[in-house]
Amino acid sequence: MAEPDSTDWDLLWYLESLNDREFQIFKNYLQRMIYDFNLLKIPQINSETPKEQLAALLAISYEGQHIWNMVFCIFERMHKNNLCQSITDRRNRNMEACKALMRRKFTLQWENRTLGEFHYKFFCDIAADVFYVIHLAYDPTSRYSATDLNVFLMGEMASGKTMILRMAVTRWLSGDMWHNTISYIVPLTAHEINQMTNISLAELIAKDWPDHQAPIADILSDPGKVLFILEDLDNVRFQLNIDDRALCSDSTQRVPIAVLLVSLLKRKMAPGCWFLISSRFTNEDVINMFCKNTDIFTTLHLSNDKREVYFNYFFNNRQRALAALRVVHDNEMVATLCQVPILCWITCSALNQQWVKEEQDLELCCQTPTDVHAHFLAGALTSEAGLTASQYHLNLLKRLCSLAAGGLFKNTLNFSGEDFSYAGLTEADVSVLQTLNILLPSSTHKDCCKFIHLILQEFCAAIAYLMSVPPCQLPSGMGESKEKREQYCDFNQVFTFIYGLLNENRRKILETTLGFRLLRVDAFRQYSVVYMKHLGQDRETLTHHLSLFYCLFENQEEEFVKMTVDPLQEVTVYLQTKKDMMVSLYCLEHCHHMQTLKLSVQRIFESKEPTVRPTARLSYVSTGTGFEDLLSAVAFNRSLTCLSLNCMSISLNMFSLLHEILIEPTCQITHLSLMKCDLRACDCREIALLITSSCNLRKLTLSSNPLHDDGVNVLCEALVHPDCTLRSLVLVFCCLTASCCNFLGKALLLSPSLKELDLSVNHLKNYGALILIFPLVFSCHLEELQLFGCFLTTEICEYIALVIVANGNLKSLELGSNHIGDTGMQLICDALKQPSCKLVNIGLEDCMLTNACCDALASVFTTNTTLKRLNVLRNSFSDEGIVKLLESLMHPNCTLEIVGLPLSGMSTETQQLLTTVKERKPTLIFLSETWSAKEGREIGVRPLSQLGSIIPNSNLQHMFSEFSSTVGSNTASRQLV
């Protein structure tokens, strides 16, 4: 009997090879194997079961890999070596079939080989370290390996992740890597996954096999020799936070693709398999979801040394390579551009064109990314790639730019043949653009092309804007859902290029070479200046300025930059890189009317920045992390009144610098904020020295630092020092207890200057509050006390009421988020009605109040003549209680100006009454339910994660939209030549 040659591997053929006695032995072993493999027993299998029925029962009861693994083990025990060899031979043929399939799929048609053989050779050289890591990672005998290992290949856009993956597969095919370690590779891309809905693992593996028929049983028979390559994890559009209970272990069961993918990544399915995953850094939450301590991360990064190697490969001339490297290394903007090989190639091509033209000063030719891309595009379009007429160049550029703009507006970065037709580009045009390496075949979308890099598409979109070329309506952009990487919403780089092209010298690179003018330049320049004058007085519209500064830095026409930023009175920038710093300092030097600068440095700079003193007048500086040179550059400015160093580590050097600043007679800093700086009790000696050294320091904010009681005790010694001028001390959430209140109480009695104390969110409890408020009954000068969330209860209210009556200096008292209750509220209301009460503000938000206290509270509204602000938000008042309070607000004797009432869920009648109150007292302000008692308190610079609503993209886009509408509606309807 000949062995069947099919992907079904007919089990019956093997059973027919057994005689009756051997078949009975086989069935006996089978019962034991089912138990050993932890499979469900099949009741129908017994000593009488014939071969045909047994084969059928196994096929419908178990997955193929389990069947064949059991069969192989049984044949080994029966010493049926010929049958074992037959299965082994079949498995070896299938391994070779997989390699043949991968060889066809990963044919060496590298997209980057179009950039030159040197580009491929460069990748081979620099990838050696990566290959060394991933080779050892999947070797079970290596110390780098681990069970269920994931290897993450991380890198920015165009850093070479896809090329590394393909080269790795090629090395496996040639036997240079993973020999006898990996038998099967299953390649998956996010683009493929995004097209799938419900699918089984068997179908997923078979997607690349002829007729979708794959030897699933052999592939999954040893998952430890299967490598799944998942390309572009960050681009998967499905939510992957799947509950473990929803995961699947059956390779034949069809499930949602997200469930299948998570089941694989968590090894619920194909346990023991390997994963090689590529991703950008944009979706770290998903990576963290599947990352284990034993997993391996390798990052593709073009270091300075590797960049030098690339330049040497490109120019093949040591002298030219060194000259080009000097241009890059001396220019932070261009150096940042050269962080990935493709952008290195564009930069080298632009520099090489200048040598061909015998331009002597390379630094002047390529000062900014606009210069680099203008030289590259102009040089490419006028090269000898079959182009003969300048009008052809211009028409090709217009259509290319229309395509680029349409792609960005319609979230399309991969263009189909139909897209090119809509843009007026013929197949010959596309072929020319591919020859010029302006377009490249897409690595993810079949039969599509993309720009060599997104930044070139953005540059072409900027040209389209200034040429009045309308964005093309692309068929690929009509789809409802787009992959994550296709979703384009950040036009900042486009805006930056537009400003760069406003510079006459940069603009002429294109205009002179291709013989045309950018029509909208003068109009946009004038509009930009007028628009910024309009915004100069409006602090709400443009609330974050770094993107605008990048635009102006790209322009670098001194007079235009000065006119643009001159109206700005308040500037806010959030710095993360040295490039951000350089751009900001350039623009700040032109902000001669700036009064307020809000500056946050979100990361520690690796190298020391040059000390540059801005010429602008500063009144407020907020920095986020350690940058001592910047601090010293601005802090000595005589107009600086508030210095905030929140969320940073304060070193001894920084304390020394602060001391040096504050003791200067000319120092005008009145508020120092050191929130969330991880300050401890041991740092309080240094802080105390600052308190006693400065003659102008009036407010000190130390919130969110674990100072504990010991630290505050040290601070209290400074508060009673005769040289202390501090008026306000903020100690919110500083891990304080009642133990420190004795020292604080003493400070309140003896301090010559302290007027405001904020101890909110500390575990003071009633005993601590009692010790603290005792001095207020006497000659204490404190005017504001905040005890928000200090675990107070009704019992303390008797003593609080005593203070309200006895202390005529106390003007503001915050008691929110404490269990005051109706009984305690009654005591406080009685005190508020006394003539000796001088409180102007009282906060009782979320204090467990009900309707039972509303009569007393309403009486306060009509009798107290000093109270201007009262907050009882987030308390349990029904319509009955709210009506009493609203009616008392209309009383002629009510002097409240700001009131917070829990108004949600009111009846129609109560809402009408509220309307009446607002009509009769139009100046009365009602706080909303979303207002917090902490609102208005300085909490430091907002973290970048919360800046989504204020980053300037929307502001700039609004400016561009307004300008476009003023130029004329007929522009968008113009047809391309």
mmCIF file of C-alpha atoms in Angstrom, residues 187-438:
data_model
loop_
_atom_site.group_PDB
_atom_site.id
_atom_site.type_symbol
_atom_site.label_atom_id
_atom_site.label_comp_id
_atom_site.label_asym_id
_atom_site.label_seq_id
_atom_site.Cartn_x
_atom_site.Cartn_y
_atom_site.Cartn_z
ATOM 1 C CA PRO A 187 4.170 35.654 9.417
ATOM 2 C CA LEU A 188 1.375 38.001 10.448
ATOM 3 C CA THR A 189 1.015 41.710 9.770
ATOM 4 C CA ALA A 190 -1.293 44.151 11.501
ATOM 5 C CA HIS A 191 -2.710 45.059 8.082
ATOM 6 C CA GLU A 192 -3.752 41.425 7.532
ATOM 7 C CA ILE A 193 -5.142 41.116 11.048
ATOM 8 C CA ASN A 194 -7.186 44.291 10.636
ATOM 9 C CA GLN A 195 -9.008 42.734 7.658
ATOM 10 C CA MET A 196 -10.042 39.647 9.637
ATOM 11 C CA THR A 197 -13.166 39.040 11.710
ATOM 12 C CA ASN A 198 -13.811 35.508 12.985
ATOM 13 C CA ILE A 199 -11.111 32.968 12.260
ATOM 14 C CA SER A 200 -9.498 29.836 13.691
ATOM 15 C CA LEU A 201 -5.804 29.336 14.321
ATOM 16 C CA ALA A 202 -5.762 26.653 11.619
ATOM 17 C CA GLU A 203 -7.192 29.136 9.106
ATOM 18 C CA LEU A 204 -4.760 31.822 10.231
ATOM 19 C CA ILE A 205 -1.759 29.550 9.692
ATOM 20 C CA ALA A 206 -3.077 28.395 6.309
ATOM 21 C CA LYS A 207 -3.660 31.893 4.907
ATOM 22 C CA ASP A 208 -0.410 31.857 2.861
ATOM 23 C CA TRP A 209 -0.506 28.188 1.833
ATOM 24 C CA PRO A 210 -1.790 27.064 -1.577
ATOM 25 C CA ASP A 211 -5.577 26.769 -1.563
ATOM 26 C CA HIS A 212 -5.383 27.610 2.164
ATOM 27 C CA GLN A 213 -4.457 23.985 2.870
ATOM 28 C CA ALA A 214 -1.662 23.754 5.448
ATOM 29 C CA PRO A 215 -0.298 20.758 7.401
ATOM 30 C CA ILE A 216 -1.743 22.138 10.636
ATOM 31 C CA ALA A 217 -1.262 18.933 12.598
ATOM 32 C CA ASP A 218 2.446 18.793 11.797
ATOM 33 C CA ILE A 219 2.963 22.521 12.349
ATOM 34 C CA LEU A 220 1.338 22.450 15.792
ATOM 35 C CA SER A 221 2.688 19.039 16.785
ATOM 36 C CA ASP A 222 5.640 20.808 18.383
ATOM 37 C CA PRO A 223 4.717 24.461 19.129
ATOM 38 C CA GLY A 224 8.207 24.947 20.555
ATOM 39 C CA LYS A 225 9.486 24.954 16.981
ATOM 40 C CA VAL A 226 6.937 27.434 15.639
ATOM 41 C CA LEU A 227 7.800 31.122 15.377
ATOM 42 C CA PHE A 228 5.008 33.642 14.900
ATOM 43 C CA ILE A 229 6.284 36.909 13.439
ATOM 44 C CA LEU A 230 3.833 39.697 14.293
ATOM 45 C CA GLU A 231 4.624 42.850 12.366
ATOM 46 C CA ASP A 232 3.382 46.271 13.552
ATOM 47 C CA LEU A 233 1.611 45.385 16.794
ATOM 48 C CA ASP A 234 0.952 49.093 17.378
ATOM 49 C CA ASN A 235 -1.183 49.158 14.205
ATOM 50 C CA VAL A 236 -3.667 46.467 15.304
ATOM 51 C CA ARG A 237 -7.024 48.205 15.410
ATOM 52 C CA PHE A 238 -8.758 45.829 17.817
ATOM 53 C CA GLN A 239 -8.900 46.213 21.566
ATOM 54 C CA LEU A 240 -6.702 43.482 23.050
ATOM 55 C CA ASN A 241 -7.696 43.731 26.705
ATOM 56 C CA ILE A 242 -9.599 40.447 26.462
ATOM 57 C CA ASP A 243 -10.768 38.726 29.632
ATOM 58 C CA ASP A 244 -8.877 35.472 30.212
ATOM 59 C CA ARG A 245 -12.190 33.638 30.491
ATOM 60 C CA ALA A 246 -12.940 34.455 26.852
ATOM 61 C CA LEU A 247 -9.687 32.977 25.531
ATOM 62 C CA CYS A 248 -9.653 29.866 23.369
ATOM 63 C CA SER A 249 -7.374 26.808 23.273
ATOM 64 C CA ASP A 250 -8.885 24.965 20.289
ATOM 65 C CA SER A 251 -6.958 25.581 17.062
ATOM 66 C CA THR A 252 -9.999 24.637 14.967
ATOM 67 C CA GLN A 253 -12.542 26.899 16.677
ATOM 68 C CA ARG A 254 -13.451 30.126 14.917
ATOM 69 C CA VAL A 255 -13.311 33.110 17.289
ATOM 70 C CA PRO A 256 -12.972 36.898 16.894
ATOM 71 C CA ILE A 257 -9.488 37.737 15.671
ATOM 72 C CA ALA A 258 -8.756 39.755 18.821
ATOM 73 C CA VAL A 259 -9.566 36.715 20.975
ATOM 74 C CA LEU A 260 -7.386 34.505 18.781
ATOM 75 C CA LEU A 261 -4.455 36.918 18.875
ATOM 76 C CA VAL A 262 -4.580 37.299 22.660
ATOM 77 C CA SER A 263 -4.990 33.530 23.077
ATOM 78 C CA LEU A 264 -1.760 33.083 21.116
ATOM 79 C CA LEU A 265 0.137 35.841 22.892
ATOM 80 C CA LYS A 266 -0.879 34.451 26.273
ATOM 81 C CA ARG A 267 -0.109 30.896 25.063
ATOM 82 C CA LYS A 268 -3.574 29.617 25.820
ATOM 83 C CA MET A 269 -3.271 28.380 22.268
ATOM 84 C CA ALA A 270 -0.093 26.762 20.866
ATOM 85 C CA PRO A 271 1.637 26.739 24.266
ATOM 86 C CA GLY A 272 5.406 26.885 23.958
ATOM 87 C CA CYS A 273 5.483 28.751 20.652
ATOM 88 C CA TRP A 274 7.737 31.752 20.050
ATOM 89 C CA PHE A 275 6.854 35.304 19.065
ATOM 90 C CA LEU A 276 8.946 37.934 17.278
ATOM 91 C CA ILE A 277 7.011 41.209 17.449
ATOM 92 C CA SER A 278 7.790 44.537 15.815
ATOM 93 C CA SER A 279 6.198 47.775 16.961
ATOM 94 C CA ARG A 280 6.598 51.494 17.218
ATOM 95 C CA PHE A 281 6.625 53.144 20.620
ATOM 96 C CA THR A 282 3.150 54.630 20.177
ATOM 97 C CA ASN A 283 1.185 51.882 21.952
ATOM 98 C CA GLU A 284 3.170 50.933 25.033
ATOM 99 C CA ASP A 285 0.027 49.931 26.938
ATOM 100 C CA VAL A 286 -0.565 46.995 24.574
ATOM 101 C CA ILE A 287 3.073 45.940 24.793
ATOM 102 C CA ASN A 288 2.988 46.072 28.589
ATOM 103 C CA MET A 289 -0.145 43.938 28.493
ATOM 104 C CA PHE A 290 1.774 40.988 27.027
ATOM 105 C CA CYS A 291 5.312 41.673 28.187
ATOM 106 C CA LYS A 292 6.873 39.377 30.776
ATOM 107 C CA ASN A 293 10.032 39.830 32.803
ATOM 108 C CA THR A 294 11.732 37.122 30.773
ATOM 109 C CA ASP A 295 10.945 38.731 27.405
ATOM 110 C CA ILE A 296 13.598 40.493 25.338
ATOM 111 C CA PHE A 297 13.459 44.028 23.966
ATOM 112 C CA THR A 298 15.775 45.283 21.254
ATOM 113 C CA THR A 299 15.568 48.808 19.866
ATOM 114 C CA LEU A 300 16.595 49.960 16.402
ATOM 115 C CA HIS A 301 18.302 53.293 16.832
ATOM 116 C CA LEU A 302 20.704 55.064 14.486
ATOM 117 C CA SER A 303 23.476 56.200 16.815
ATOM 118 C CA ASN A 304 26.109 58.742 15.823
ATOM 119 C CA ASP A 305 28.575 55.945 15.106
ATOM 120 C CA LYS A 306 26.136 54.092 12.878
ATOM 121 C CA ARG A 307 25.216 57.332 11.135
ATOM 122 C CA GLU A 308 28.909 57.845 10.346
ATOM 123 C CA VAL A 309 29.040 54.345 8.866
ATOM 124 C CA TYR A 310 26.017 55.149 6.712
ATOM 125 C CA PHE A 311 27.529 58.379 5.409
ATOM 126 C CA ASN A 312 30.736 56.553 4.528
ATOM 127 C CA TYR A 313 28.748 53.906 2.640
ATOM 128 C CA PHE A 314 26.715 56.546 0.781
ATOM 129 C CA PHE A 315 29.497 58.871 -0.377
ATOM 130 C CA ASN A 316 32.180 56.228 -0.712
ATOM 131 C CA ASN A 317 34.512 59.167 -0.158
ATOM 132 C CA ARG A 318 35.919 59.735 3.299
ATOM 133 C CA GLN A 319 36.452 63.478 2.831
ATOM 134 C CA ARG A 320 32.922 64.112 1.588
ATOM 135 C CA ALA A 321 31.428 61.898 4.269
ATOM 136 C CA LEU A 322 33.224 63.846 7.017
ATOM 137 C CA ALA A 323 32.125 67.171 5.547
ATOM 138 C CA ALA A 324 28.517 65.999 5.389
ATOM 139 C CA LEU A 325 28.689 64.675 8.950
ATOM 140 C CA ARG A 326 29.917 68.042 10.185
ATOM 141 C CA VAL A 327 26.861 69.694 8.638
ATOM 142 C CA VAL A 328 24.588 67.219 10.407
ATOM 143 C CA HIS A 329 26.318 67.116 13.788
ATOM 144 C CA ASP A 330 26.511 70.914 14.018
ATOM 145 C CA ASN A 331 22.799 71.335 13.318
ATOM 146 C CA GLU A 332 20.390 69.881 15.882
ATOM 147 C CA MET A 333 17.419 70.082 13.502
ATOM 148 C CA VAL A 334 19.132 68.205 10.682
ATOM 149 C CA ALA A 335 20.709 65.757 13.137
ATOM 150 C CA THR A 336 17.258 64.907 14.490
ATOM 151 C CA LEU A 337 16.107 64.382 10.912
ATOM 152 C CA CYS A 338 18.844 61.768 10.403
ATOM 153 C CA GLN A 339 17.599 59.352 13.053
ATOM 154 C CA VAL A 340 16.463 56.699 10.576
ATOM 155 C CA PRO A 341 18.318 55.373 7.506
ATOM 156 C CA ILE A 342 15.797 56.554 4.887
ATOM 157 C CA LEU A 343 15.989 60.145 6.125
ATOM 158 C CA CYS A 344 19.770 59.805 6.173
ATOM 159 C CA TRP A 345 19.534 58.843 2.519
ATOM 160 C CA ILE A 346 17.380 61.909 1.727
ATOM 161 C CA THR A 347 19.800 64.186 3.598
ATOM 162 C CA CYS A 348 22.858 62.654 1.919
ATOM 163 C CA SER A 349 21.166 62.961 -1.480
ATOM 164 C CA ALA A 350 20.447 66.658 -0.861
ATOM 165 C CA LEU A 351 24.031 67.310 0.250
ATOM 166 C CA ASN A 352 25.423 65.360 -2.687
ATOM 167 C CA GLN A 353 23.407 67.496 -5.109
ATOM 168 C CA GLN A 354 25.188 70.568 -3.757
ATOM 169 C CA TRP A 355 28.557 68.985 -4.475
ATOM 170 C CA VAL A 356 27.411 68.223 -7.995
ATOM 171 C CA LYS A 357 26.446 71.896 -8.352
ATOM 172 C CA GLU A 358 29.793 72.812 -6.759
ATOM 173 C CA GLU A 359 28.126 74.712 -3.929
ATOM 174 C CA GLN A 360 30.842 75.530 -1.428
ATOM 175 C CA ASP A 361 28.958 76.242 1.796
ATOM 176 C CA LEU A 362 26.994 73.113 2.647
ATOM 177 C CA GLU A 363 25.909 74.484 6.028
ATOM 178 C CA LEU A 364 24.089 77.389 4.407
ATOM 179 C CA CYS A 365 22.484 75.091 1.858
ATOM 180 C CA CYS A 366 20.980 72.696 4.422
ATOM 181 C CA GLN A 367 20.179 74.612 7.601
ATOM 182 C CA THR A 368 16.688 73.249 8.198
ATOM 183 C CA PRO A 369 14.533 70.255 7.193
ATOM 184 C CA THR A 370 12.812 72.566 4.693
ATOM 185 C CA ASP A 371 16.170 73.122 2.980
ATOM 186 C CA VAL A 372 16.917 69.402 2.912
ATOM 187 C CA HIS A 373 13.591 68.375 1.390
ATOM 188 C CA ALA A 374 13.479 71.287 -1.040
ATOM 189 C CA HIS A 375 16.931 70.360 -2.395
ATOM 190 C CA PHE A 376 16.015 66.674 -2.505
ATOM 191 C CA LEU A 377 12.700 67.186 -4.314
ATOM 192 C CA ALA A 378 14.031 69.782 -6.739
ATOM 193 C CA GLY A 379 17.090 67.676 -7.534
ATOM 194 C CA ALA A 380 15.052 64.500 -8.014
ATOM 195 C CA LEU A 381 12.503 66.099 -10.343
ATOM 196 C CA THR A 382 15.193 67.644 -12.551
ATOM 197 C CA SER A 383 17.462 64.619 -12.673
ATOM 198 C CA GLU A 384 18.066 62.594 -15.825
ATOM 199 C CA ALA A 385 15.310 60.067 -15.139
ATOM 200 C CA GLY A 386 13.797 60.517 -18.560
ATOM 201 C CA LEU A 387 12.469 64.010 -17.894
ATOM 202 C CA THR A 388 12.910 66.535 -20.675
ATOM 203 C CA ALA A 389 10.494 69.443 -20.243
ATOM 204 C CA SER A 390 10.274 71.819 -17.303
ATOM 205 C CA GLN A 391 6.495 72.041 -17.701
ATOM 206 C CA TYR A 392 6.369 68.315 -17.149
ATOM 207 C CA HIS A 393 8.347 68.806 -13.927
ATOM 208 C CA LEU A 394 5.878 71.401 -12.700
ATOM 209 C CA ASN A 395 2.782 69.390 -13.591
ATOM 210 C CA LEU A 396 4.260 66.311 -11.958
ATOM 211 C CA LEU A 397 4.993 68.313 -8.803
ATOM 212 C CA LYS A 398 1.450 69.734 -8.681
ATOM 213 C CA ARG A 399 -0.132 66.311 -9.006
ATOM 214 C CA LEU A 400 2.246 64.808 -6.487
ATOM 215 C CA CYS A 401 1.484 67.567 -3.982
ATOM 216 C CA SER A 402 -2.252 67.217 -4.543
ATOM 217 C CA LEU A 403 -1.891 63.497 -3.846
ATOM 218 C CA ALA A 404 0.115 64.202 -0.682
ATOM 219 C CA ALA A 405 -2.379 66.730 0.705
ATOM 220 C CA GLY A 406 -5.374 64.576 -0.159
ATOM 221 C CA GLY A 407 -3.734 61.626 1.554
ATOM 222 C CA LEU A 408 -3.174 63.533 4.792
ATOM 223 C CA PHE A 409 -6.666 64.998 4.841
ATOM 224 C CA LYS A 410 -8.242 61.612 4.093
ATOM 225 C CA ASN A 411 -5.978 59.455 6.301
ATOM 226 C CA THR A 412 -4.319 57.758 3.348
ATOM 227 C CA LEU A 413 -0.609 56.999 3.380
ATOM 228 C CA ASN A 414 -0.715 54.002 1.000
ATOM 229 C CA PHE A 415 -1.989 54.871 -2.476
ATOM 230 C CA SER A 416 -3.693 52.571 -4.967
ATOM 231 C CA GLY A 417 -3.644 52.809 -8.738
ATOM 232 C CA GLU A 418 -7.097 54.397 -8.598
ATOM 233 C CA ASP A 419 -5.791 57.052 -6.193
ATOM 234 C CA PHE A 420 -3.037 57.940 -8.654
ATOM 235 C CA SER A 421 -5.587 58.253 -11.463
ATOM 236 C CA TYR A 422 -7.698 60.645 -9.392
ATOM 237 C CA ALA A 423 -4.591 62.760 -8.796
ATOM 238 C CA GLY A 424 -3.902 62.866 -12.545
ATOM 239 C CA LEU A 425 -0.830 60.630 -12.300
ATOM 240 C CA THR A 426 -0.413 58.052 -15.049
ATOM 241 C CA GLU A 427 1.315 54.716 -14.701
ATOM 242 C CA ALA A 428 4.323 56.291 -16.406
ATOM 243 C CA ASP A 429 4.317 59.138 -13.850
ATOM 244 C CA VAL A 430 4.192 56.686 -10.958
ATOM 245 C CA SER A 431 7.025 54.693 -12.541
ATOM 246 C CA VAL A 432 9.104 57.881 -12.795
ATOM 247 C CA LEU A 433 8.396 58.798 -9.177
ATOM 248 C CA GLN A 434 9.409 55.298 -8.113
ATOM 249 C CA THR A 435 12.595 55.537 -10.142
ATOM 250 C CA LEU A 436 13.354 58.832 -8.375
ATOM 251 C CA ASN A 437 12.685 57.133 -5.015
ATOM 252 C CA ILE A 438 10.008 59.683 -4.182
#
